[in-house]
Tab-separated table of C-alpha atoms in Angstrom:
chain	number	residue	atom	x	y	z
A	1	MET	CA	9.607	34.754	-4.490
A	2	ALA	CA	12.345	32.035	-5.270
A	3	PHE	CA	16.317	33.918	-4.521
A	4	HIS	CA	19.694	32.892	-4.991
A	5	SER	CA	22.146	33.487	-2.252
A	6	THR	CA	25.330	32.447	-3.386
A	7	SER	CA	25.371	35.416	-5.485
A	8	ASN	CA	27.847	37.661	-4.409
A	9	ASP	CA	26.086	40.712	-3.685
A	10	THR	CA	26.564	41.933	0.054
A	11	ILE	CA	23.301	42.019	2.069
A	12	PHE	CA	21.715	43.802	4.439
A	13	ALA	CA	18.511	44.777	6.990
A	14	LEU	CA	16.898	45.184	9.799
A	15	SER	CA	17.592	41.797	12.203
A	16	SER	CA	15.070	43.155	14.551
A	17	ALA	CA	11.842	44.656	14.851
A	18	ALA	CA	10.690	47.332	13.075
A	19	GLY	CA	8.990	50.193	14.690
A	20	ARG	CA	9.941	52.333	18.168
A	21	ALA	CA	12.444	50.722	20.574
A	22	GLY	CA	15.539	51.166	22.084
A	23	VAL	CA	17.754	49.505	20.717
A	24	ALA	CA	18.097	48.912	16.650
A	25	LEU	CA	19.772	45.361	14.537
A	26	VAL	CA	21.097	46.154	11.376
A	27	ARG	CA	22.826	42.995	9.711
A	28	VAL	CA	25.430	43.440	6.810
A	29	SER	CA	26.793	40.385	5.794
A	30	GLY	CA	28.995	39.358	3.048
A	31	ASP	CA	32.044	40.031	1.339
A	32	ARG	CA	31.451	44.434	1.411
A	33	ALA	CA	31.003	43.879	5.091
A	34	GLY	CA	33.904	45.047	6.692
A	35	ASP	CA	33.752	47.449	3.952
A	36	VAL	CA	31.217	49.091	5.126
A	37	ILE	CA	32.115	48.691	9.070
A	38	ASP	CA	35.045	50.823	7.427
A	39	VAL	CA	33.047	53.485	5.272
A	40	LEU	CA	30.706	54.136	8.080
A	41	SER	CA	32.562	53.771	10.758
A	42	ALA	CA	36.092	54.797	10.209
A	43	ARG	CA	37.745	51.270	11.273
A	44	ARG	CA	36.892	47.562	11.877
A	45	PRO	CA	37.204	46.637	15.343
A	46	GLU	CA	38.400	43.397	16.376
A	47	ALA	CA	36.486	40.806	15.806
A	48	ARG	CA	34.300	39.765	17.551
A	49	VAL	CA	34.532	43.024	20.621
A	50	ALA	CA	31.684	45.510	20.948
A	51	VAL	CA	33.315	49.014	20.160
A	52	LEU	CA	31.463	52.788	20.911
A	53	ARG	CA	31.325	54.523	17.080
A	54	LYS	CA	29.783	57.291	15.444
A	55	LEU	CA	27.682	56.595	12.238
A	56	VAL	CA	28.990	59.081	9.688
A	57	ASP	CA	27.831	59.005	6.021
A	58	PRO	CA	30.136	59.011	3.407
A	59	GLN	CA	27.957	61.110	0.448
A	60	THR	CA	28.044	63.695	3.613
A	61	GLY	CA	29.444	63.622	6.469
A	62	GLY	CA	26.550	63.750	8.778
A	63	LEU	CA	26.509	62.249	11.473
A	64	ILE	CA	23.466	58.901	11.221
A	65	ASP	CA	23.825	58.425	14.873
A	66	HIS	CA	26.011	56.629	18.278
A	67	GLY	CA	26.133	52.859	17.811
A	68	LEU	CA	28.156	49.050	18.593
A	69	VAL	CA	29.987	47.983	15.937
A	70	LEU	CA	31.244	44.460	16.400
A	71	TRP	CA	32.526	42.674	12.934
A	72	PHE	CA	32.666	38.701	12.958
A	73	PRO	CA	34.760	37.154	10.086
A	74	GLY	CA	33.517	34.582	8.439
A	75	PRO	CA	33.771	31.832	8.596
A	76	ALA	CA	32.739	32.345	12.111
A	77	SER	CA	29.860	33.714	11.457
A	78	PHE	CA	26.069	32.405	12.115
A	79	THR	CA	26.146	33.132	7.200
A	80	GLY	CA	29.325	31.704	7.404
A	81	GLU	CA	30.693	34.768	5.085
A	82	ASP	CA	32.243	38.558	6.553
A	83	LEU	CA	29.451	39.942	8.381
A	84	ALA	CA	28.775	42.736	10.441
A	85	GLU	CA	26.574	44.103	13.137
A	86	PHE	CA	25.026	47.875	14.065
A	87	GLN	CA	23.618	48.561	17.577
A	88	VAL	CA	22.021	52.261	16.931
A	89	HIS	CA	18.836	54.700	18.645
A	90	GLY	CA	15.501	52.692	17.388
A	91	GLY	CA	13.945	54.860	16.869
A	92	ARG	CA	12.420	54.525	13.394
A	93	ALA	CA	14.068	57.493	11.688
A	94	VAL	CA	17.131	56.351	12.960
A	95	ALA	CA	16.852	53.556	11.643
A	96	ALA	CA	16.008	53.932	8.051
A	97	ALA	CA	18.557	56.622	7.795
A	98	LEU	CA	21.368	53.545	8.216
A	99	LEU	CA	18.959	51.406	6.272
A	100	ARG	CA	18.802	54.247	2.849
A	101	VAL	CA	23.233	54.418	4.670
A	102	LEU	CA	23.532	50.902	3.485
A	103	GLY	CA	21.457	51.132	-0.264
A	104	ARG	CA	23.722	53.570	-1.062
A	105	VAL	CA	27.125	51.286	-1.212
A	106	GLU	CA	28.398	49.326	-3.983
A	107	GLY	CA	27.769	45.809	-4.044
A	108	CYS	CA	25.051	45.781	-1.122
A	109	ARG	CA	21.317	44.814	-2.185
A	110	LEU	CA	19.129	44.774	0.957
A	111	ALA	CA	17.782	41.405	1.887
A	112	GLU	CA	15.415	38.643	1.086
A	113	PRO	CA	13.204	37.627	3.768
A	114	GLY	CA	15.233	34.358	5.527
A	115	GLU	CA	18.938	34.912	3.416
A	116	PHE	CA	20.493	34.591	6.010
A	117	SER	CA	19.827	31.623	6.943
A	118	MET	CA	19.690	30.426	3.712
A	119	ARG	CA	23.654	32.015	3.487
A	120	ALA	CA	23.702	30.254	7.041
A	121	PHE	CA	22.232	27.058	5.530
A	122	GLU	CA	24.509	26.492	2.083
A	123	ASN	CA	28.024	26.999	3.978
A	124	GLY	CA	27.312	24.507	6.235
A	125	LYS	CA	26.196	26.400	9.181
A	126	ILE	CA	23.496	24.983	10.155
A	127	ASP	CA	20.991	21.970	7.727
A	128	LEU	CA	17.491	22.392	6.589
A	129	SER	CA	15.803	21.501	9.523
A	130	GLN	CA	17.283	23.882	11.974
A	131	ALA	CA	16.984	26.280	9.760
A	132	GLU	CA	12.705	25.842	10.170
A	133	GLY	CA	13.072	25.561	13.622
A	134	LEU	CA	15.238	28.344	13.467
A	135	ALA	CA	11.256	30.007	12.305
A	136	ASP	CA	9.828	28.160	14.688
A	137	LEU	CA	11.832	29.944	17.428
A	138	ILE	CA	10.629	33.316	16.430
A	139	ASP	CA	7.273	32.676	16.235
A	140	ALA	CA	6.966	30.696	20.188
A	141	GLU	CA	3.982	32.027	21.666
A	142	THR	CA	4.571	29.698	24.946
A	143	GLU	CA	6.646	27.695	26.789
A	144	THR	CA	7.156	24.751	25.271
A	145	GLN	CA	6.302	25.647	22.046
A	146	ARG	CA	10.120	27.623	22.128
A	147	VAL	CA	11.512	24.221	24.560
A	148	GLN	CA	10.065	22.689	21.324
A	149	ALA	CA	11.963	24.731	18.649
A	150	LEU	CA	14.771	25.083	20.700
A	151	ARG	CA	15.968	21.824	20.348
A	152	GLN	CA	15.467	21.571	16.512
A	153	ALA	CA	17.046	24.743	15.970
A	154	GLY	CA	19.464	22.706	18.191
A	155	GLY	CA	19.489	19.890	15.269
A	156	VAL	CA	17.808	17.327	17.866
A	157	LEU	CA	16.015	15.511	13.812
A	158	PHE	CA	19.227	16.688	12.205
A	159	ARG	CA	21.678	14.296	14.315
A	160	LEU	CA	18.283	11.104	14.847
A	161	THR	CA	18.511	11.822	10.826
A	162	GLU	CA	22.305	11.043	9.939
A	163	ARG	CA	22.330	8.313	12.838
A	164	TRP	CA	19.455	7.128	10.285
A	165	ARG	CA	21.419	7.738	7.107
A	166	ALA	CA	24.191	5.910	8.225
A	167	LYS	CA	22.171	2.601	9.139
A	168	LEU	CA	20.905	3.212	5.569
A	169	ILE	CA	24.200	3.688	4.048
A	170	GLU	CA	25.637	0.519	5.601
A	171	ALA	CA	22.996	-1.493	4.170
A	172	MET	CA	23.508	0.338	0.508
A	173	ALA	CA	26.560	-0.985	0.718
A	174	LEU	CA	26.050	-4.304	1.894
A	175	VAL	CA	24.232	-5.096	-0.890
A	176	GLU	CA	26.344	-3.421	-3.337
A	177	ALA	CA	28.606	-6.232	-2.358
A	178	ALA	CA	25.793	-8.333	-2.882
A	179	ILE	CA	25.238	-7.680	-6.243
A	180	ASP	CA	29.518	-7.246	-7.016
A	181	PHE	CA	29.957	-11.193	-6.202
A	182	SER	CA	26.764	-12.244	-7.587
A	183	ASP	CA	28.788	-15.831	-8.264
A	184	GLU	CA	29.627	-16.649	-4.607
A	185	VAL	CA	26.123	-17.213	-3.887
A	186	ASP	CA	27.111	-17.646	-0.253
A	187	VAL	CA	28.643	-14.412	0.545
A	188	ALA	CA	25.223	-12.401	-1.330
A	189	GLU	CA	23.096	-14.141	0.527
A	190	GLY	CA	25.880	-13.365	3.546
A	191	ALA	CA	25.266	-10.065	2.404
A	192	VAL	CA	21.784	-9.100	1.998
A	193	GLY	CA	20.712	-10.991	4.854
A	194	GLN	CA	22.743	-8.860	6.812
A	195	ALA	CA	21.407	-6.024	5.157
A	196	GLU	CA	18.037	-6.748	5.929
A	197	GLU	CA	19.208	-7.104	9.809
A	198	ARG	CA	19.946	-3.340	9.381
A	199	VAL	CA	16.569	-2.150	7.731
A	200	ARG	CA	14.205	-3.989	9.837
A	201	GLU	CA	15.577	-2.557	12.817
A	202	LEU	CA	15.252	0.674	10.931
A	203	GLY	CA	12.604	0.773	9.976
A	204	ASP	CA	10.376	-0.432	13.283
A	205	GLU	CA	12.611	3.226	14.863
A	206	ILE	CA	10.807	5.620	11.773
A	207	GLY	CA	7.709	3.374	12.206
A	208	SER	CA	7.549	4.497	15.630
A	209	HIS	CA	8.529	7.893	15.110
A	210	LEU	CA	5.620	8.214	13.005
A	211	ASN	CA	3.248	6.702	15.332
A	212	ASP	CA	2.907	9.348	17.673
A	213	ASP	CA	-0.273	11.195	16.768
A	214	HIS	CA	1.231	14.077	15.557
A	215	ARG	CA	2.454	15.457	18.711
A	216	GLY	CA	5.299	17.669	17.673
A	217	GLU	CA	3.116	19.778	14.584
A	218	ILE	CA	0.524	19.876	17.610
A	219	LEU	CA	2.717	21.700	20.205
A	220	ARG	CA	4.142	24.466	17.177
A	221	GLU	CA	0.892	24.400	15.402
A	222	GLY	CA	-1.829	25.126	18.495
A	223	PHE	CA	-4.261	22.731	20.254
A	224	GLN	CA	-7.041	22.636	18.472
A	225	VAL	CA	-10.586	23.103	20.788
A	226	VAL	CA	-13.598	24.048	19.154
A	227	LEU	CA	-16.592	25.471	20.545
A	228	ALA	CA	-20.239	23.873	19.100
A	229	GLY	CA	-23.527	24.077	20.005
A	230	ALA	CA	-26.747	25.300	19.765
A	231	PRO	CA	-27.640	28.592	19.273
A	232	ASN	CA	-27.662	31.574	22.321
A	233	VAL	CA	-25.783	28.826	24.365
A	234	GLY	CA	-23.214	31.409	25.624
A	235	LYS	CA	-20.098	30.286	22.836
A	236	SER	CA	-19.210	33.381	22.541
A	237	SER	CA	-19.128	34.618	26.100
A	238	LEU	CA	-17.478	31.504	26.665
A	239	LEU	CA	-14.585	32.526	24.121
A	240	ASN	CA	-14.323	36.332	25.366
A	241	VAL	CA	-14.145	34.717	29.563
A	242	LEU	CA	-11.187	32.181	28.065
A	243	ALA	CA	-9.384	35.080	26.373
A	244	ARG	CA	-10.012	37.778	28.738
A	245	ARG	CA	-10.753	40.129	26.031
A	246	ASP	CA	-14.434	40.965	24.136
A	247	VAL	CA	-13.488	38.660	21.439
A	248	ALA	CA	-16.456	37.927	19.835
A	249	ILE	CA	-19.906	39.542	19.136
A	250	VAL	CA	-22.807	38.618	22.293
A	251	SER	CA	-26.167	39.753	21.293
A	252	SER	CA	-29.705	37.572	22.605
A	253	GLU	CA	-30.381	36.986	19.257
A	254	ALA	CA	-30.126	34.266	17.909
A	255	GLY	CA	-27.290	33.383	14.756
A	256	THR	CA	-25.624	36.594	15.760
A	257	THR	CA	-21.778	33.777	14.647
A	258	ARG	CA	-21.475	33.394	11.151
A	259	ASP	CA	-18.263	32.537	11.436
A	260	VAL	CA	-14.976	30.525	12.842
A	261	ILE	CA	-13.733	32.999	15.457
A	262	GLU	CA	-10.888	31.607	16.331
A	263	VAL	CA	-7.957	33.504	19.377
A	264	ARG	CA	-5.138	32.327	20.855
A	265	LEU	CA	-4.139	31.072	24.674
A	266	ASP	CA	-1.270	30.030	26.252
A	267	LEU	CA	-2.539	28.003	29.103
A	268	GLU	CA	-0.023	26.858	31.401
A	269	GLY	CA	2.859	26.974	28.837
A	270	LEU	CA	0.131	25.078	26.162
A	271	PRO	CA	-0.382	26.765	22.852
A	272	VAL	CA	-4.195	26.643	22.698
A	273	VAL	CA	-6.307	27.269	19.615
A	274	VAL	CA	-9.919	28.264	20.386
A	275	SER	CA	-13.405	28.471	17.607
A	276	ASP	CA	-16.228	30.175	18.722
A	277	THR	CA	-17.555	28.385	15.766
A	278	ALA	CA	-21.690	29.410	14.512
A	279	GLY	CA	-24.878	27.581	16.000
A	280	LEU	CA	-26.029	24.496	15.045
A	281	ARG	CA	-29.763	24.172	13.590
A	282	GLU	CA	-32.330	24.175	11.060
A	283	ALA	CA	-30.930	26.885	9.180
A	284	SER	CA	-32.666	29.899	8.000
A	285	GLY	CA	-30.684	30.749	5.168
A	286	ASP	CA	-27.558	29.853	3.090
A	287	VAL	CA	-25.374	31.850	5.258
A	288	GLU	CA	-26.671	30.797	8.596
A	289	ARG	CA	-25.915	27.421	6.476
A	290	GLU	CA	-22.293	28.410	5.240
A	291	GLY	CA	-21.273	28.794	8.484
A	292	MET	CA	-23.418	25.496	9.969
A	293	ARG	CA	-20.422	24.098	7.588
A	294	ARG	CA	-17.521	25.576	8.318
A	295	THR	CA	-18.904	24.907	12.005
A	296	LEU	CA	-18.890	20.744	11.282
A	297	ALA	CA	-15.704	20.738	9.002
A	298	ARG	CA	-13.400	22.522	11.602
A	299	ALA	CA	-14.331	20.115	14.153
A	300	GLN	CA	-13.907	17.722	11.826
A	301	ASP	CA	-10.688	18.202	12.663
A	302	ALA	CA	-10.251	19.972	15.434
A	303	ASP	CA	-7.873	18.154	18.543
A	304	LEU	CA	-11.094	18.395	21.073
A	305	VAL	CA	-14.715	19.920	20.555
A	306	ILE	CA	-16.396	21.226	23.861
A	307	ARG	CA	-19.886	20.786	22.969
A	308	VAL	CA	-21.890	24.088	25.254
A	309	VAL	CA	-25.923	23.244	26.573
A	310	ASP	CA	-27.742	26.582	28.182
A	311	GLY	CA	-27.978	24.788	31.674
A	312	SER	CA	-30.728	27.119	31.629
A	313	GLU	CA	-33.371	24.664	29.943
A	314	GLY	CA	-33.502	22.223	32.371
A	315	ALA	CA	-32.457	18.256	31.864
A	316	ALA	CA	-35.470	17.852	29.487
A	317	GLY	CA	-35.141	21.248	27.209
A	318	VAL	CA	-31.458	20.334	26.476
A	319	ASP	CA	-30.683	19.531	22.951
A	320	ILE	CA	-26.613	18.238	22.837
A	321	PRO	CA	-25.143	18.599	19.384
A	322	SER	CA	-24.271	15.573	17.407
A	323	VAL	CA	-20.599	17.103	15.971
A	324	GLY	CA	-18.092	14.555	13.764
A	325	SER	CA	-14.492	15.152	15.428
A	326	SER	CA	-11.792	12.911	15.092
A	327	GLY	CA	-10.715	13.785	18.106
A	328	GLU	CA	-11.703	13.928	21.892
A	329	GLN	CA	-14.856	15.279	23.115
A	330	ILE	CA	-16.253	17.049	26.285
A	331	VAL	CA	-20.135	18.338	26.794
A	332	LEU	CA	-20.000	21.576	29.296
A	333	VAL	CA	-23.024	23.080	30.946
A	334	ASN	CA	-23.123	26.841	30.702
A	335	LYS	CA	-25.286	29.186	32.507
A	336	SER	CA	-24.967	27.020	35.644
A	337	ASP	CA	-26.182	30.343	37.192
A	338	LEU	CA	-29.716	29.763	36.477
A	339	ILE	CA	-29.675	25.795	37.376
A	340	GLY	CA	-30.800	26.310	39.865
A	341	GLU	CA	-34.330	28.300	38.239
A	342	ALA	CA	-34.429	25.027	36.153
A	343	GLY	CA	-34.417	23.189	38.334
A	344	GLY	CA	-31.442	20.919	38.129
A	345	ASN	CA	-29.442	18.593	35.324
A	346	ASP	CA	-27.434	16.565	36.848
A	347	ALA	CA	-27.171	14.096	34.149
A	348	VAL	CA	-26.201	16.221	31.217
A	349	GLY	CA	-22.688	17.616	30.964
A	350	ASP	CA	-19.364	16.982	31.657
A	351	ILE	CA	-18.896	19.862	33.162
A	352	ARG	CA	-20.719	22.971	33.805
A	353	VAL	CA	-19.644	26.838	34.223
A	354	SER	CA	-21.294	30.459	33.825
A	355	ALA	CA	-19.522	32.822	31.234
A	356	LYS	CA	-21.498	35.054	33.773
A	357	THR	CA	-19.905	33.960	37.053
A	358	GLY	CA	-17.509	32.859	36.558
A	359	GLU	CA	-18.021	29.753	38.004
A	360	GLY	CA	-15.573	26.226	36.674
A	361	ILE	CA	-13.940	28.379	33.968
A	362	ALA	CA	-10.624	27.444	35.969
A	363	GLU	CA	-11.153	24.279	36.763
A	364	LEU	CA	-12.198	24.152	31.835
A	365	ILE	CA	-9.064	25.256	31.304
A	366	LYS	CA	-7.941	22.477	33.831
A	367	ILE	CA	-9.263	19.838	32.470
A	368	VAL	CA	-8.202	22.057	28.260
A	369	ALA	CA	-4.768	21.845	29.481
A	370	LEU	CA	-4.685	18.789	30.954
A	371	VAL	CA	-5.596	17.333	27.313
A	372	ALA	CA	-3.734	18.699	24.825
A	373	ARG	CA	-0.642	18.060	27.714
A	374	ARG	CA	-1.888	14.411	26.831
A	375	LYS	CA	-1.918	14.180	22.621
A	376	THR	CA	1.619	16.821	22.737
A	377	GLY	CA	3.290	13.776	25.401
A	378	THR	CA	6.577	14.643	26.114
A	379	ARG	CA	8.936	17.177	24.841
A	380	GLU	CA	11.437	15.832	25.015
A	381	ASP	CA	10.229	12.220	22.349
A	382	THR	CA	9.230	14.814	19.848
A	383	VAL	CA	11.012	14.974	16.331
A	384	ILE	CA	8.503	15.416	13.868
A	385	THR	CA	7.610	18.970	13.731
A	386	ARG	CA	5.997	20.213	10.438
A	387	SER	CA	4.524	17.633	7.829
A	388	ARG	CA	7.062	18.379	5.828
A	389	HIS	CA	9.691	16.498	8.128
A	390	ARG	CA	6.593	13.330	8.525
A	391	SER	CA	5.482	13.529	4.558
A	392	GLN	CA	9.930	12.774	3.768
A	393	LEU	CA	9.834	10.462	6.362
A	394	ALA	CA	7.204	7.971	5.729
A	395	SER	CA	8.201	7.950	2.182
A	396	CYS	CA	11.727	6.495	3.474
A	397	HIS	CA	9.643	4.382	5.403
A	398	GLN	CA	7.609	3.025	2.686
A	399	TYR	CA	10.644	2.620	0.659
A	400	LEU	CA	12.371	0.394	3.118
A	401	LEU	CA	8.829	-1.496	3.312
A	402	ALA	CA	9.199	-1.697	-0.430
A	403	PHE	CA	12.440	-3.470	0.406
A	404	LEU	CA	12.089	-6.186	2.778
A	405	GLY	CA	8.895	-7.275	1.022
A	406	LYS	CA	10.822	-8.166	-2.220
A	407	THR	CA	12.525	-11.370	-2.032
A	408	SER	CA	14.789	-11.263	-5.181
A	409	ASP	CA	15.251	-8.448	-7.854
A	410	VAL	CA	18.983	-7.106	-5.929
A	411	GLU	CA	19.278	-4.822	-7.714
A	412	LEU	CA	15.490	-3.327	-7.352
A	413	ARG	CA	16.227	-3.584	-3.785
A	414	ALA	CA	19.042	-1.127	-3.821
A	415	GLU	CA	16.942	1.233	-5.561
A	416	ASP	CA	14.817	0.888	-3.021
A	417	LEU	CA	17.543	1.765	-0.436
A	418	ARG	CA	18.400	4.193	-2.735
A	419	LEU	CA	14.790	6.319	-2.186
A	420	ALA	CA	15.166	6.041	1.472
A	421	SER	CA	18.131	7.988	1.419
A	422	ASP	CA	16.848	10.814	-0.324
A	423	ALA	CA	14.193	10.556	1.127
A	424	LEU	CA	16.097	10.943	5.108
A	425	GLY	CA	18.282	13.498	2.705
A	426	ARG	CA	15.575	16.426	1.764
A	427	ILE	CA	14.466	16.527	5.431
A	428	SER	CA	18.377	18.119	6.672
A	429	GLY	CA	18.333	19.293	3.149
A	430	ARG	CA	21.082	17.377	1.506
A	431	ILE	CA	18.969	17.134	-1.823
A	432	ASP	CA	15.935	18.992	-1.954
A	433	PRO	CA	14.166	21.119	-4.759
A	434	GLU	CA	14.762	24.317	-5.090
A	435	ASP	CA	11.366	25.380	-4.735
A	436	VAL	CA	11.254	23.139	-1.282
A	437	LEU	CA	14.461	25.487	0.139
A	438	ASP	CA	12.713	29.173	-0.925
A	439	GLU	CA	9.095	27.525	0.576
A	440	VAL	CA	11.059	27.293	3.887
A	441	PHE	CA	12.935	30.374	3.546
A	442	GLY	CA	10.924	32.700	2.655
A	443	ARG	CA	8.355	32.557	5.798
A	444	PHE	CA	11.146	34.331	7.969
A	445	CYS	CA	11.082	37.830	8.372
A	446	ILE	CA	13.362	40.360	6.741
A	447	GLY	CA	16.777	39.925	8.911
A	448	LYS	CA	17.163	36.535	9.711
């Protein structure tokens, strides 16, 4: 999907959720936004004042609805352009009728996904990282995600990268001075020395942010928890208890789960994705073998692996699965209500629970939340929330190290700083190829 919002088209879209609701919000942005108000409601109201008006189809004269009309003359609007908002009753037919009428206005068309935010970016109202923060704010499911997205949309990364960029420009200017005064050895060496000092400080600061254990990405995408174990140890029952609904099929037949089943949870304000996986045993066929391959692959990338064992087997009969993972692991003994019948197995696991009776579930949730909170750290010190940010910062850091690693060829060292500056610029959108813009804004919902 590629679009160019620098066109003269006036765009419109339903900006509230589609479907039956109390209120529907329709936005119009572009040169004809004011004319649209005049055509539908006789005249545009005073700027930034909500006015109740009759909205009329100019072609038929029929009444569309009674609604609130707001007028935001550019550049003092979200997009930086003239912008109109119509707040009407939220029935499907009302919103559809208004959009249908807008589609007949000359010079107006339905907006592409993310085109309102794209125009705000192009008109200097937001930078690229703030636009991503807005998208994350729309998608936020938990309190911690909301706070992180709000900080990003508020420009925390933009301000930080701009400060870094200012330091980098200082270093670049010093290196250019060294090139210009290469005949004066003392001046050139002094300028390069000052540049090295600034670049070393900048490299250390960026490096500390890169060495953050991916906290921002984990918080944004969800803390990944994998339930792994042999068939029939109660992984699916455990998933259903955590989700408080029947997500997975529970059966006494071994090997019921053949694929990965995910459920997203809000644990103490933290986004947690729990995955039920195929049982680990000697495979009886290609489908089961593929299921186990997916189990091990998912466990490898998980932030926490819960290795589930059957408490009813007794200590001697418990087989703790061997699962490789880059994250933390705990051993959970399920079916704790049957442990007494099996003679006890005190030394087997880190925690006992019963998916049937609920025993130990509250403690399990606390443990998962504790590990998740430790992994995500404090919200105040997190600025990298996407792999795109990390990739560009890593490139910038690499060029800074390349600059420090050279002792001669000042022209080549100047090129290292230029490339480092370009990488920083791509985070905010100062320098960005069009395909990156399409990737960022194409993920927005229509109307934002």
